[in-house]
Amino acid sequence: MALLRSVCSVGRKSISHPQVFRLPYLQARCVVLKASPATPPEVLGHDEKNAILGRPMSPHLTIYAPQLTSMMSISHRITGMALTGYAVVLAGASFFVDIAHVASAIQAWHLPIVLTFPLKFVLAFPAAYHLLNGIRHLVWDSGKALTLKEVYITGYGVLVATVLLSLYMASR
């Protein structure tokens, strides 16, 4: 670094006074840098950066065909949330009213089966599905029925048994 500074100063002198000093095989260019504050880069989110760069959105779920296993997994979570909602509503309502009294009052209305059966089926389906699919998961936890063929067989079995159990529960 010191050598370059001295060459630059010698080079400047040699331009103004050609007789002072010349380096025939060494060429040096003197540069003066001006310091300026750095501007921070613009902070962009992942999606904005990819949009500016012209990158496509990741297709994630839109490119995959629905499979029985993934749909049953999602359904198991959804029915679990529905059952939690049932429990919260019933527990909250039990603080204010007697649930048994409400049930007997609804029964005293003698509503036609066309109205009560679908409602009972909709209420029974999440409980039946979550119960039967939970048993399926317990079988898997024991290390059984883990081949792909057995997973699909038990999956279709759970769906059929869920409909049958829901129909039975709704008919009561």
mmCIF file with all atom_site columns, N, CA, C and O in Angstrom, residues 11 35 78 85 97 122 135 141 159 162 164:
data_model
loop_
_atom_site.group_PDB
_atom_site.id
_atom_site.type_symbol
_atom_site.label_atom_id
_atom_site.label_alt_id
_atom_site.label_comp_id
_atom_site.label_asym_id
_atom_site.label_entity_id
_atom_site.label_seq_id
_atom_site.pdbx_PDB_ins_code
_atom_site.Cartn_x
_atom_site.Cartn_y
_atom_site.Cartn_z
_atom_site.occupancy
_atom_site.B_iso_or_equiv
_atom_site.pdbx_formal_charge
_atom_site.auth_seq_id
_atom_site.auth_comp_id
_atom_site.auth_asym_id
_atom_site.auth_atom_id
_atom_site.pdbx_PDB_model_num
ATOM 1  N N  . GLY A 1 11  ? 4.400   9.516   -9.577  1.00 0.00 ? 11  GLY A N  1
ATOM 2  C CA . GLY A 1 11  ? 3.782   9.659   -10.907 1.00 0.00 ? 11  GLY A CA 1
ATOM 3  C C  . GLY A 1 11  ? 3.247   11.053  -11.118 1.00 0.00 ? 11  GLY A C  1
ATOM 4  O O  . GLY A 1 11  ? 3.366   11.612  -12.197 1.00 0.00 ? 11  GLY A O  1
ATOM 5  N N  . ALA A 1 35  ? -15.862 9.329   0.143   1.00 0.00 ? 35  ALA A N  1
ATOM 6  C CA . ALA A 1 35  ? -16.653 8.549   1.091   1.00 0.00 ? 35  ALA A CA 1
ATOM 7  C C  . ALA A 1 35  ? -18.070 9.086   1.132   1.00 0.00 ? 35  ALA A C  1
ATOM 8  O O  . ALA A 1 35  ? -18.297 10.288  1.177   1.00 0.00 ? 35  ALA A O  1
ATOM 9  N N  . ILE A 1 78  ? -60.115 -31.734 11.766  1.00 0.00 ? 78  ILE A N  1
ATOM 10 C CA . ILE A 1 78  ? -61.328 -30.911 11.705  1.00 0.00 ? 78  ILE A CA 1
ATOM 11 C C  . ILE A 1 78  ? -62.402 -31.470 12.635  1.00 0.00 ? 78  ILE A C  1
ATOM 12 O O  . ILE A 1 78  ? -63.063 -30.710 13.357  1.00 0.00 ? 78  ILE A O  1
ATOM 13 N N  . GLY A 1 85  ? -65.589 -27.888 19.889  1.00 0.00 ? 85  GLY A N  1
ATOM 14 C CA . GLY A 1 85  ? -66.648 -26.872 19.850  1.00 0.00 ? 85  GLY A CA 1
ATOM 15 C C  . GLY A 1 85  ? -67.913 -27.360 20.533  1.00 0.00 ? 85  GLY A C  1
ATOM 16 O O  . GLY A 1 85  ? -68.556 -26.619 21.282  1.00 0.00 ? 85  GLY A O  1
ATOM 17 N N  . VAL A 1 97  ? -78.283 -23.007 31.725  1.00 0.00 ? 97  VAL A N  1
ATOM 18 C CA . VAL A 1 97  ? -79.527 -23.783 31.613  1.00 0.00 ? 97  VAL A CA 1
ATOM 19 C C  . VAL A 1 97  ? -79.240 -25.247 31.926  1.00 0.00 ? 97  VAL A C  1
ATOM 20 O O  . VAL A 1 97  ? -78.104 -25.705 31.825  1.00 0.00 ? 97  VAL A O  1
ATOM 21 N N  . VAL A 1 122 ? -75.617 -35.050 11.361  1.00 0.00 ? 122 VAL A N  1
ATOM 22 C CA . VAL A 1 122 ? -74.539 -34.051 11.287  1.00 0.00 ? 122 VAL A CA 1
ATOM 23 C C  . VAL A 1 122 ? -73.827 -33.929 12.629  1.00 0.00 ? 122 VAL A C  1
ATOM 24 O O  . VAL A 1 122 ? -72.604 -33.752 12.677  1.00 0.00 ? 122 VAL A O  1
ATOM 25 N N  . ILE A 1 135 ? -59.130 -44.986 16.693  1.00 0.00 ? 135 ILE A N  1
ATOM 26 C CA . ILE A 1 135 ? -58.806 -46.406 16.881  1.00 0.00 ? 135 ILE A CA 1
ATOM 27 C C  . ILE A 1 135 ? -57.834 -46.869 15.804  1.00 0.00 ? 135 ILE A C  1
ATOM 28 O O  . ILE A 1 135 ? -56.894 -47.619 16.076  1.00 0.00 ? 135 ILE A O  1
ATOM 29 N N  . ASP A 1 141 ? -50.137 -47.200 15.983  1.00 0.00 ? 141 ASP A N  1
ATOM 30 C CA . ASP A 1 141 ? -49.169 -47.010 17.063  1.00 0.00 ? 141 ASP A CA 1
ATOM 31 C C  . ASP A 1 141 ? -48.650 -48.334 17.600  1.00 0.00 ? 141 ASP A C  1
ATOM 32 O O  . ASP A 1 141 ? -47.543 -48.393 18.141  1.00 0.00 ? 141 ASP A O  1
ATOM 33 N N  . LEU A 1 159 ? -64.174 -45.116 6.851   1.00 0.00 ? 159 LEU A N  1
ATOM 34 C CA . LEU A 1 159 ? -65.222 -44.301 6.227   1.00 0.00 ? 159 LEU A CA 1
ATOM 35 C C  . LEU A 1 159 ? -66.565 -45.027 6.212   1.00 0.00 ? 159 LEU A C  1
ATOM 36 O O  . LEU A 1 159 ? -67.604 -44.445 6.551   1.00 0.00 ? 159 LEU A O  1
ATOM 37 N N  . THR A 1 162 ? -67.870 -45.320 9.741   1.00 0.00 ? 162 THR A N  1
ATOM 38 C CA . THR A 1 162 ? -68.316 -44.016 10.231  1.00 0.00 ? 162 THR A CA 1
ATOM 39 C C  . THR A 1 162 ? -69.731 -43.715 9.767   1.00 0.00 ? 162 THR A C  1
ATOM 40 O O  . THR A 1 162 ? -70.570 -43.255 10.552  1.00 0.00 ? 162 THR A O  1
ATOM 41 N N  . LEU A 1 164 ? -72.004 -45.896 8.852   1.00 0.00 ? 164 LEU A N  1
ATOM 42 C CA . LEU A 1 164 ? -72.921 -46.819 9.517   1.00 0.00 ? 164 LEU A CA 1
ATOM 43 C C  . LEU A 1 164 ? -73.166 -46.426 10.977  1.00 0.00 ? 164 LEU A C  1
ATOM 44 O O  . LEU A 1 164 ? -74.314 -46.411 11.446  1.00 0.00 ? 164 LEU A O  1
#
